[in-house]
Short mmCIF file of C-alpha atoms and ligand atoms in Angstrom, two decimals:
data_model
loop_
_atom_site.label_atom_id
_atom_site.label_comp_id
_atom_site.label_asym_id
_atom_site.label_seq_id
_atom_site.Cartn_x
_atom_site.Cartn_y
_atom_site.Cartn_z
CA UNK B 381 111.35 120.12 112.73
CA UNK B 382 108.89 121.54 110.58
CA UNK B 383 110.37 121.84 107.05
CA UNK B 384 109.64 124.30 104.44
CA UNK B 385 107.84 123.47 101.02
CA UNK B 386 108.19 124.61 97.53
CA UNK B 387 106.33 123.90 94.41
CA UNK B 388 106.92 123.87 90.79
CA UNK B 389 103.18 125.58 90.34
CA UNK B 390 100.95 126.79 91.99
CA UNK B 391 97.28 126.19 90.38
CA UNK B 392 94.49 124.54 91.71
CA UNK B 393 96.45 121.57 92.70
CA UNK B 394 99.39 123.49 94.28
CA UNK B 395 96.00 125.15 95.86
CA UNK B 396 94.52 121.90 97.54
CA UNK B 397 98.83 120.69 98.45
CA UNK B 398 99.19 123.75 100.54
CA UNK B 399 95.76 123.67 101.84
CA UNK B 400 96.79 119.95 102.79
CA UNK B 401 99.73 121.67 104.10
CA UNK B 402 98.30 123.95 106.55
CA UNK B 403 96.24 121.11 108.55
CA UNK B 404 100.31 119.49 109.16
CA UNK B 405 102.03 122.99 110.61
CA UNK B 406 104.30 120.30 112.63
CA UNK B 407 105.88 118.96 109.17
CA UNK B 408 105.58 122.11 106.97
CA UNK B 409 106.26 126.01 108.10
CA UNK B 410 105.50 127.09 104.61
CA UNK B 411 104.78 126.75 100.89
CA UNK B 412 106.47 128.29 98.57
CA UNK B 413 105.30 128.04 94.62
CA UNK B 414 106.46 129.30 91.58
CA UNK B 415 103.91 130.05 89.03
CA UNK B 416 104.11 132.42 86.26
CA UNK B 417 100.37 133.55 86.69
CA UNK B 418 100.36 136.59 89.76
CA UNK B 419 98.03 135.89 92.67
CA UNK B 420 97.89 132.34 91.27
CA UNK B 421 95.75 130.02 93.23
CA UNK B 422 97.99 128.55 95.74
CA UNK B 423 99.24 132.47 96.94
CA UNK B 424 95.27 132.73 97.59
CA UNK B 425 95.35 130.11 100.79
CA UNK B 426 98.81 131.49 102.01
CA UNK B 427 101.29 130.29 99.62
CA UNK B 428 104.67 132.69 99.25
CA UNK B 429 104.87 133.26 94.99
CA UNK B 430 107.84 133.64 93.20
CA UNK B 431 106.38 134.88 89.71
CA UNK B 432 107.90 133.42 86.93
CA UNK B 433 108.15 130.76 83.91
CA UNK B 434 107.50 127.09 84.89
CA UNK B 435 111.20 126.46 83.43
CA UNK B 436 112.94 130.03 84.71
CA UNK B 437 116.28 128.42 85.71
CA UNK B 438 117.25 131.44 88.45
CA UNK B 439 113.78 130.99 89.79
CA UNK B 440 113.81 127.02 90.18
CA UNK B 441 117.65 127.82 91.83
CA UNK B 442 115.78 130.24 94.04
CA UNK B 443 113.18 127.99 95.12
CA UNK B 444 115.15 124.96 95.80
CA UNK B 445 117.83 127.86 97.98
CA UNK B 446 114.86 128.73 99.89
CA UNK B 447 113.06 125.27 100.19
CA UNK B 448 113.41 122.21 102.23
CA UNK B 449 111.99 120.08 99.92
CA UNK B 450 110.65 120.99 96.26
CA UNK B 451 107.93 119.23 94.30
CA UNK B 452 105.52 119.48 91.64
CA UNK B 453 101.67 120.31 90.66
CA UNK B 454 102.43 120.37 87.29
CA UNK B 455 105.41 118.29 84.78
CA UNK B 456 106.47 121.37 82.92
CA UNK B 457 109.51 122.11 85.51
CA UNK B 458 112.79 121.74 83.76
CA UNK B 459 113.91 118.27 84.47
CA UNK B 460 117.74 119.52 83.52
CA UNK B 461 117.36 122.15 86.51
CA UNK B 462 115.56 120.20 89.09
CA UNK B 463 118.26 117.81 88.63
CA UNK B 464 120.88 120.57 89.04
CA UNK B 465 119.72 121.82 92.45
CA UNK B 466 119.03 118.15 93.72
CA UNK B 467 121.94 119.05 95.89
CA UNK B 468 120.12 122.16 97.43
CA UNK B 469 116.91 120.43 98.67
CA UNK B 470 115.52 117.17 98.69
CA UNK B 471 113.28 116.85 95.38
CA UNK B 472 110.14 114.62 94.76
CA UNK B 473 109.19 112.25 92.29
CA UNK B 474 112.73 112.10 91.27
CA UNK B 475 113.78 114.82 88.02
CA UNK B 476 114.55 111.46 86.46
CA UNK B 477 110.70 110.57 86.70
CA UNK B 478 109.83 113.84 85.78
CA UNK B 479 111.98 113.75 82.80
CA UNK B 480 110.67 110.26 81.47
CA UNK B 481 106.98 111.19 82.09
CA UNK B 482 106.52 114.82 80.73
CA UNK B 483 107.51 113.27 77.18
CA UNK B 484 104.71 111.65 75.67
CA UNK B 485 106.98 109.20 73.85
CA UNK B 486 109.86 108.69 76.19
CA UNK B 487 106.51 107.99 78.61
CA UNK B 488 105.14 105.33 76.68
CA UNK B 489 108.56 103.72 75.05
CA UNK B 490 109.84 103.19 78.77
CA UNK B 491 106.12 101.67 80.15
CA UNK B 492 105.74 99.49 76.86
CA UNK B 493 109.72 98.17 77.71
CA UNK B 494 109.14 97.59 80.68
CA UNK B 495 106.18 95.17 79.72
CA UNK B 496 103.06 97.39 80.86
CA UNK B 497 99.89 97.81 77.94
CA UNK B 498 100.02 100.98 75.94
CA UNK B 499 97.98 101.89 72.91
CA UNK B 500 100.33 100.98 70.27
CA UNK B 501 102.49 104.32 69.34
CA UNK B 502 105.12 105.73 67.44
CA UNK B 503 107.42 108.99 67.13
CA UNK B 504 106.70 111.08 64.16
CA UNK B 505 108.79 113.74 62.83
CA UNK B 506 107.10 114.24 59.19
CA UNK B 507 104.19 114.24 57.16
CA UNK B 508 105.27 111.11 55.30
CA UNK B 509 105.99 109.78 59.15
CA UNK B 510 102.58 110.62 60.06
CA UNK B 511 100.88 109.27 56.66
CA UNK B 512 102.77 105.96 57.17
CA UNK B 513 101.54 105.18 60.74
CA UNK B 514 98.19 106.29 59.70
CA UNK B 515 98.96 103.13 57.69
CA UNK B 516 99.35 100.85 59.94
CA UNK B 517 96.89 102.03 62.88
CA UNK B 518 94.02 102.92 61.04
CA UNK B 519 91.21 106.12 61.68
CA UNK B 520 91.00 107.62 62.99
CA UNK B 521 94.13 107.88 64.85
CA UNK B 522 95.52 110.02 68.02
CA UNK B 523 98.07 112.90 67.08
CA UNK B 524 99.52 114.38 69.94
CA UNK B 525 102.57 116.78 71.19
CA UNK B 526 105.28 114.71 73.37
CA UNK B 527 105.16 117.91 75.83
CA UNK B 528 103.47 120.65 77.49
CA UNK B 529 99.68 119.39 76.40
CA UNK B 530 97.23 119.28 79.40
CA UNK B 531 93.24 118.58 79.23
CA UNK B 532 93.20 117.65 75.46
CA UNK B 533 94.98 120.66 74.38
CA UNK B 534 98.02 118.68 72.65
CA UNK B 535 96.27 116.46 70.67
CA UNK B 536 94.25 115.99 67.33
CA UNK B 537 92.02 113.33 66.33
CA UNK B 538 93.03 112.69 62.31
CA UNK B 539 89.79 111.11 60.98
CA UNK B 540 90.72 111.31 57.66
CA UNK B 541 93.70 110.57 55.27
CA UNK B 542 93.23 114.54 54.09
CA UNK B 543 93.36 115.98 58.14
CA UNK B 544 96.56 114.56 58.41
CA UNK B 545 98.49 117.72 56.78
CA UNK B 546 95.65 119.74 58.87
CA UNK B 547 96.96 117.84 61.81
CA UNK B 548 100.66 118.46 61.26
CA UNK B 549 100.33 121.89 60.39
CA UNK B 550 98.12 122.46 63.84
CA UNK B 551 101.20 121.64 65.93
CA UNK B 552 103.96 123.58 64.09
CA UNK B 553 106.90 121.66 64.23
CA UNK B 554 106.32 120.67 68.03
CA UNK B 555 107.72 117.17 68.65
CA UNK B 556 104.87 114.59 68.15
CA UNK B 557 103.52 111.19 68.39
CA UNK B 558 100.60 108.86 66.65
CA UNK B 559 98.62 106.23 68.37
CA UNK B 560 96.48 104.04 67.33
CA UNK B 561 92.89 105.24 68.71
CA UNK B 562 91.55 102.68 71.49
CA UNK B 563 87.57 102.00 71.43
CA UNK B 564 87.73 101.92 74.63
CA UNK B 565 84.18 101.18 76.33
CA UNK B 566 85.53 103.07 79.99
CA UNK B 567 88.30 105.52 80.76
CA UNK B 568 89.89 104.86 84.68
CA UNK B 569 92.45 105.79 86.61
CA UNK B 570 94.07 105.07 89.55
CA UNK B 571 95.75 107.19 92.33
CA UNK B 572 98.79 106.12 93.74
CA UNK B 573 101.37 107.19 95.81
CA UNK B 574 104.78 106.02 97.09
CA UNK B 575 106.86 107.46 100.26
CA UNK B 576 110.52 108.17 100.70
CA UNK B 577 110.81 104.96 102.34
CA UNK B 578 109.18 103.05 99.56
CA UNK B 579 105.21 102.40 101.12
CA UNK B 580 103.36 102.07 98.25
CA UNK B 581 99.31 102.74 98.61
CA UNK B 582 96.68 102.73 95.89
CA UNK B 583 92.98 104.07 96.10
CA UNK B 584 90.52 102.23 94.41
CA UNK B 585 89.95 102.52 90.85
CA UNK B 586 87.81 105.69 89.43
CA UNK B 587 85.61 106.09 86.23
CA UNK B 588 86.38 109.12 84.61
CA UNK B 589 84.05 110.68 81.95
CA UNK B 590 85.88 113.09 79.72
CA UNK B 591 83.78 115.82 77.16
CA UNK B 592 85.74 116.92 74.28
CA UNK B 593 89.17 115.97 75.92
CA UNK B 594 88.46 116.75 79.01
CA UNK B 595 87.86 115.07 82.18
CA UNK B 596 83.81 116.43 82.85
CA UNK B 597 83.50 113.90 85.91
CA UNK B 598 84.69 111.29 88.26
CA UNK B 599 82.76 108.52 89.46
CA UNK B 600 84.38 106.45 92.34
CA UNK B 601 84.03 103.69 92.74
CA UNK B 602 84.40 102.42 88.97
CA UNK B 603 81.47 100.55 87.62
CA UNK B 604 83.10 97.57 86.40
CA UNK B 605 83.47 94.18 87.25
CA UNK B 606 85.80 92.72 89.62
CA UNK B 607 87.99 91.04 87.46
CA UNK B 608 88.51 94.85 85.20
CA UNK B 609 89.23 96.18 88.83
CA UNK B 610 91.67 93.82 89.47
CA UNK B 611 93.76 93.76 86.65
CA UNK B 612 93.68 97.80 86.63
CA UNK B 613 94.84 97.72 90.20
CA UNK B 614 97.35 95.16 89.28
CA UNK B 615 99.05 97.55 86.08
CA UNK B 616 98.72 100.53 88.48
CA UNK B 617 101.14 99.23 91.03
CA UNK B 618 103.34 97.15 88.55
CA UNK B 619 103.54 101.13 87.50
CA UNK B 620 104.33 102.57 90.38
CA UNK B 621 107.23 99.98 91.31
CA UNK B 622 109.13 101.13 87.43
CA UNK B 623 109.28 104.68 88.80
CA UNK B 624 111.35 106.59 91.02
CA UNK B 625 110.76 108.82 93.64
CA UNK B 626 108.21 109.47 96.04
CA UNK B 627 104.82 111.30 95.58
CA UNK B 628 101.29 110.93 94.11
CA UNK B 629 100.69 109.20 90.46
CA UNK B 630 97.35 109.20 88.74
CA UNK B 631 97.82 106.87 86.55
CA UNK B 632 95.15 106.65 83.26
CA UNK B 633 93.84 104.11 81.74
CA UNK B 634 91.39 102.89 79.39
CA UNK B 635 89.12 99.39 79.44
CA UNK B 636 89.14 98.40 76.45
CA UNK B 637 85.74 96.47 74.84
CA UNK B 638 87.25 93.09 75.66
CA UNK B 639 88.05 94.05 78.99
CA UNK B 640 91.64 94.86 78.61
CA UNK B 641 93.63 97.32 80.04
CA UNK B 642 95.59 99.90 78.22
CA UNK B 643 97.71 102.99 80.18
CA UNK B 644 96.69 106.10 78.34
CA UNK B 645 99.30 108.22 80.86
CA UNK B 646 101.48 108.98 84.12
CA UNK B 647 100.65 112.44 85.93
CA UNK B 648 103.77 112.69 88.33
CA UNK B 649 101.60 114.53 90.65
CA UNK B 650 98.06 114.60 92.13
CA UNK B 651 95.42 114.15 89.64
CA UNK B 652 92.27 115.72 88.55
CA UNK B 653 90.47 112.14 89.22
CA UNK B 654 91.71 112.31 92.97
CA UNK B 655 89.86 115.26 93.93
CA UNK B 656 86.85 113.54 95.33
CA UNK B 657 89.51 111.99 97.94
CA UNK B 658 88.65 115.41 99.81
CA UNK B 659 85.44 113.95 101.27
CA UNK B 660 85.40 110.60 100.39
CA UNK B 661 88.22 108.90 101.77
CA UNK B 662 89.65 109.77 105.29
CA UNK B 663 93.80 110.81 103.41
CA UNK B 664 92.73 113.29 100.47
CA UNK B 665 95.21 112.74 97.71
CA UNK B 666 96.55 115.94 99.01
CA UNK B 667 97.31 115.43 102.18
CA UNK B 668 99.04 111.75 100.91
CA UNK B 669 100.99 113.87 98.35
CA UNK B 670 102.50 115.72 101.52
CA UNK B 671 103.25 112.28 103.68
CA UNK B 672 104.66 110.61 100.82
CA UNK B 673 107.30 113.09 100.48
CA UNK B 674 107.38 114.19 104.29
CA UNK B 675 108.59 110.37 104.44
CA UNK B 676 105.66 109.67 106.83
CA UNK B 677 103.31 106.84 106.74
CA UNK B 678 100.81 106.95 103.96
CA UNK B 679 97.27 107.26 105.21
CA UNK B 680 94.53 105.28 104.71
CA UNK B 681 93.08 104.96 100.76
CA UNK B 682 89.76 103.27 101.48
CA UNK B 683 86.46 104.71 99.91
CA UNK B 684 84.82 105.62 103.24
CA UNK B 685 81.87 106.92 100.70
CA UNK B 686 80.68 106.50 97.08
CA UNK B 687 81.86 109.71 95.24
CA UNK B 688 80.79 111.83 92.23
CA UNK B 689 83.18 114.70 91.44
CA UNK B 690 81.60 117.32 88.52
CA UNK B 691 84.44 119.58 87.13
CA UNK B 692 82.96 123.43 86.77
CA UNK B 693 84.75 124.46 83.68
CA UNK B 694 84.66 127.99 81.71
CA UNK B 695 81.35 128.14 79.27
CA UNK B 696 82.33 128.01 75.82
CA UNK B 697 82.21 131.90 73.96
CA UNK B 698 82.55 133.60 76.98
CA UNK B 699 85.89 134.93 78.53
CA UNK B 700 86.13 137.71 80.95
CA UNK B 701 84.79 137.73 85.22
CA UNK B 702 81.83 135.92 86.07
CA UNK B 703 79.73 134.79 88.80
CA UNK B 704 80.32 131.35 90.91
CA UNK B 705 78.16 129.30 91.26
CA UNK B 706 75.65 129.06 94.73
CA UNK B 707 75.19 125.19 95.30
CA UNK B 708 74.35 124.47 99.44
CA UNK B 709 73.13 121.27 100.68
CA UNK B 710 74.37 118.28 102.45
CA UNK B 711 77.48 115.80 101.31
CA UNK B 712 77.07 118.45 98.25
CA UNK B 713 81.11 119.87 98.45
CA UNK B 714 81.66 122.70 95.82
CA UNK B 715 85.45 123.88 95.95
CA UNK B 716 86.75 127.13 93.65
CA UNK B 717 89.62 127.88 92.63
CA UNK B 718 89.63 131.65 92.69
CA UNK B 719 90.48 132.48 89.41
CA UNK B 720 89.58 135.74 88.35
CA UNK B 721 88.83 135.28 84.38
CA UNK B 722 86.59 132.13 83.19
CA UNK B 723 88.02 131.40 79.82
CA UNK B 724 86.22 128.39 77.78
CA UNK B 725 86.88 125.03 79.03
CA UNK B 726 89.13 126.07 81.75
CA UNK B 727 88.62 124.67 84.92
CA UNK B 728 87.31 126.88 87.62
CA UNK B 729 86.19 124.71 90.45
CA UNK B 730 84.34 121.20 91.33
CA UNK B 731 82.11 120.03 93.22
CA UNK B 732 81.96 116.80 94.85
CA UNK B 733 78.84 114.95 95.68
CA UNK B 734 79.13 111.77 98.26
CA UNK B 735 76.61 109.24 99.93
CA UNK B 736 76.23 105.45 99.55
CA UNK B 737 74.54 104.77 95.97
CA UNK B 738 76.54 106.15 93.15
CA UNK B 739 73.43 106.09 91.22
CA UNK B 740 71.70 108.18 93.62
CA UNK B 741 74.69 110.58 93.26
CA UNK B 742 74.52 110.94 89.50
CA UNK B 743 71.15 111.61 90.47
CA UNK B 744 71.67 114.01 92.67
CA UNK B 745 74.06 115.86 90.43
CA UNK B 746 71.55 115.67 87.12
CA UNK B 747 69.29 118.25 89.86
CA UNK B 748 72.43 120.17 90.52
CA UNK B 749 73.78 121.17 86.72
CA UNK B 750 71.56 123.95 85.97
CA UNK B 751 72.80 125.67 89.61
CA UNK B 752 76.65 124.30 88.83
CA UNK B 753 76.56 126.61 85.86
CA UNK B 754 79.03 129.79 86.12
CA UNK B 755 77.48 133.01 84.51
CA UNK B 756 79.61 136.26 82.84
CA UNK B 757 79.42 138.74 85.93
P1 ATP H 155 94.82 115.56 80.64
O1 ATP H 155 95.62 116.73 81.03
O2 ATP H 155 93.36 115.89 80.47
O3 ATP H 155 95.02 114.33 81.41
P2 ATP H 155 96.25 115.37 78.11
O4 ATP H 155 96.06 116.70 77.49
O5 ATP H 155 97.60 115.03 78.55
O6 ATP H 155 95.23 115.12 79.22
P3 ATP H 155 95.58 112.77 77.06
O7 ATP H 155 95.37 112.22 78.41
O8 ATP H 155 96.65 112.21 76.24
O9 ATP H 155 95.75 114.34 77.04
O10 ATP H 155 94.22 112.68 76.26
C1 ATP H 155 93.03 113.32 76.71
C2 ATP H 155 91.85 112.44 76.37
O11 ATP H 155 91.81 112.17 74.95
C3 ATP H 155 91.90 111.07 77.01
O12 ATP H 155 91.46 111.10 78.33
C4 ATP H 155 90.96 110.30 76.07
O13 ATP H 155 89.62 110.62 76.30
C5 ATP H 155 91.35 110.84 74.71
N1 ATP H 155 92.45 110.01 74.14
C6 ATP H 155 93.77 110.22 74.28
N2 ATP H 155 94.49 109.29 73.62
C7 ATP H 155 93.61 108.45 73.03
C8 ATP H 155 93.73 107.28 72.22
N3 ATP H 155 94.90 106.78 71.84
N4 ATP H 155 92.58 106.68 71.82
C9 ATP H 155 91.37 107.18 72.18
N5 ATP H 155 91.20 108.28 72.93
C10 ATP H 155 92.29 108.91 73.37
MG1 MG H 156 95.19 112.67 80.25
#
């Protein structure tokens, strides 16, 4: 019987999970998201809304009363709630998981105990705190909230001994951590998902290229060597067998210049890096989101082509409507997510370009940025 669906969000992943959802109408009747943001992205491609905060207790108890099954597109759900209504409908990746991976610390203290490569890290409550880490790892070093940061927005690069009170006076008493800044000579990631019944299924390995904290582009396959590949495939699932529950991981990582592997971090969810899946791979991370949970067999994660995904984000000093982009042509795939107001570095759409050379591709796409651009209506 076809169940129905909620989400915790309802953004441009919660947009491309219930798109996923309406191509399997015999395993889902209907998504339902909550999402503070009115005619949020997912209510644009049929999604019921229930408008409020991420972390509105009544409104999570709603959603799991009304829902089958309840899962994320974002971590900011209450973990303490989700666990509370685990009674009411069946939820995925476990609250637990949720809990351990929206803290940036808890994150990396439970990966690093359980034996997997982090950058080294440490909790830091005080300027002294801060000052004495910068100690030991160096600059310039990572400073970064433990919650709520997405695309870059948590953390601050402390390049001097002097930026550190700049640093810890930019957060305002949030909870924070150090690390130790990796020179890392790639950043990957992998996407990975596990089902109900405990199939685990990894696509290959991704380059990501990020521009002032933020992911710019995806290039799938990676361009490394075999051996990187390997080993990054390797930490991915020895990730994915420490955490509970079923769904879609992207897991983050960086090569480092001896050709180590270091996890940056765990999304419990689909990832940005995923999104070429759509047309290169024959199960887009969406649709294995939906099967992992569903309890249904995960579907295949082979490359069927090479991929280049370009993210169309907000022009700096500009906020207010503006005009999409017009980009035609063929395995050229833009996708938009229907947001009404382009604010600066906020991401609007992509577009994914596919074919058999991924140099031809970043080709391909070097012709395309000038039309990719989105203009103030
Ligand atoms: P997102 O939502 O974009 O995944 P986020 O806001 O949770 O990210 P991080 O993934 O922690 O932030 O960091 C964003 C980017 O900052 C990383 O992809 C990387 O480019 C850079 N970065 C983060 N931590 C480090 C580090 N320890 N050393 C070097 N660079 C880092
Ligand atoms: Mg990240």
């Amino acid at each position: 019987m076809a169940r129905v669906l909620g989400m915790i969000g309802g953004g441009q992943l919660g947009m491309m999970i219930a798109e996923a959802a309406k191509t399997m109408p015999e395993h889902i009747s209907e998504v339902v998201v909550l999402d503070p943001t009115a005619k949020c992205p997912a209510s644009q491609v049929g999604a019921r809304q229930i408008v409020a905060d991420f972390k509105d207790k009544d409104a999570i108890m709603q959603l799991a009363r009304e829902c089958d099954i309840v899962t994320y597109e974002i971590e900011s759900g209450d973990a303490d709630v989700l666990e509370s209504v685990s009674n009411m409908a069946e939820i995925n990746p476990l609250p637990e998981t949720l809990r351990v991976i929206q803290d940036k610390l808890l994150q990396k203290t439970f990966l690093s105990e359980h034996g997997l490569p982090v950058p080294e890290f440490a909790g830091v409550d005080t300027l002294a705190d801060i000052k004495k880490s910068l100690q030991n790892f160096g600059l310039p070093a990572m400073l970064k909230a433990r919650r709520d940061a997405y695309d870059g927005r948590g953390n601050f690069a402390i390049e001097s001994e002097p930026q550190a009170a700049e640093a810890f006076e930019y957060f305002n008493g949030r909870p924070l951590l150090i690390e130790r800044h990796v020179q890392f000579k790639m950043e990957v990631s992998v996407i990975a998902a596990r089902n109900t019944a405990g199939q685990i299924a990894t696509y290959p390995l991704v380059e990501n290229i990020h521009e002032k904290n933020i992911l710019r582009q995806t290039i799938a396959p990676a361009r490394v060597s075999d051996g990187v590949t390997k080993k990054a495939q390797r930490i991915a699932e020895e990730t994915m067998e420490i955490f509970k529950g079923a769904g879609v991981f992207g897991i983050e990582m960086f090569v480092t210049k001896d050709d180590g592997i270091l996890i940056n971090e765990i999304a419990p969810r689909v990832h940005n890096s995923g999104h070429h899946t759509l047309q290169s791979s024959s199960t887009s991370q969406f649709e294995q989101h939906l099967r992992a949970i569903l309890g249904l067999e995960l579907g295949s994660t082979k490359l069927v082509h090479n991929a280049v995904m370009y993210n169309i984000l907000g022009p700096d000093g500009f906020e207010g409507r503006y005009l999409p982009p017009d980009i035609h042509g063929s395995d050229v795939y833009l996708k938009m997510y229907g947001k009404e107001i382009s604010k600066p570095a906020r991401k609007l759409g992509h577009l994914n370009i596919v074919g058999n050379r991924s140099a031809d591709l970043l080709q391909r796409l070097d012709g395309l940025l000038d039309d990719v651009a989105v203009h103030p209506a």
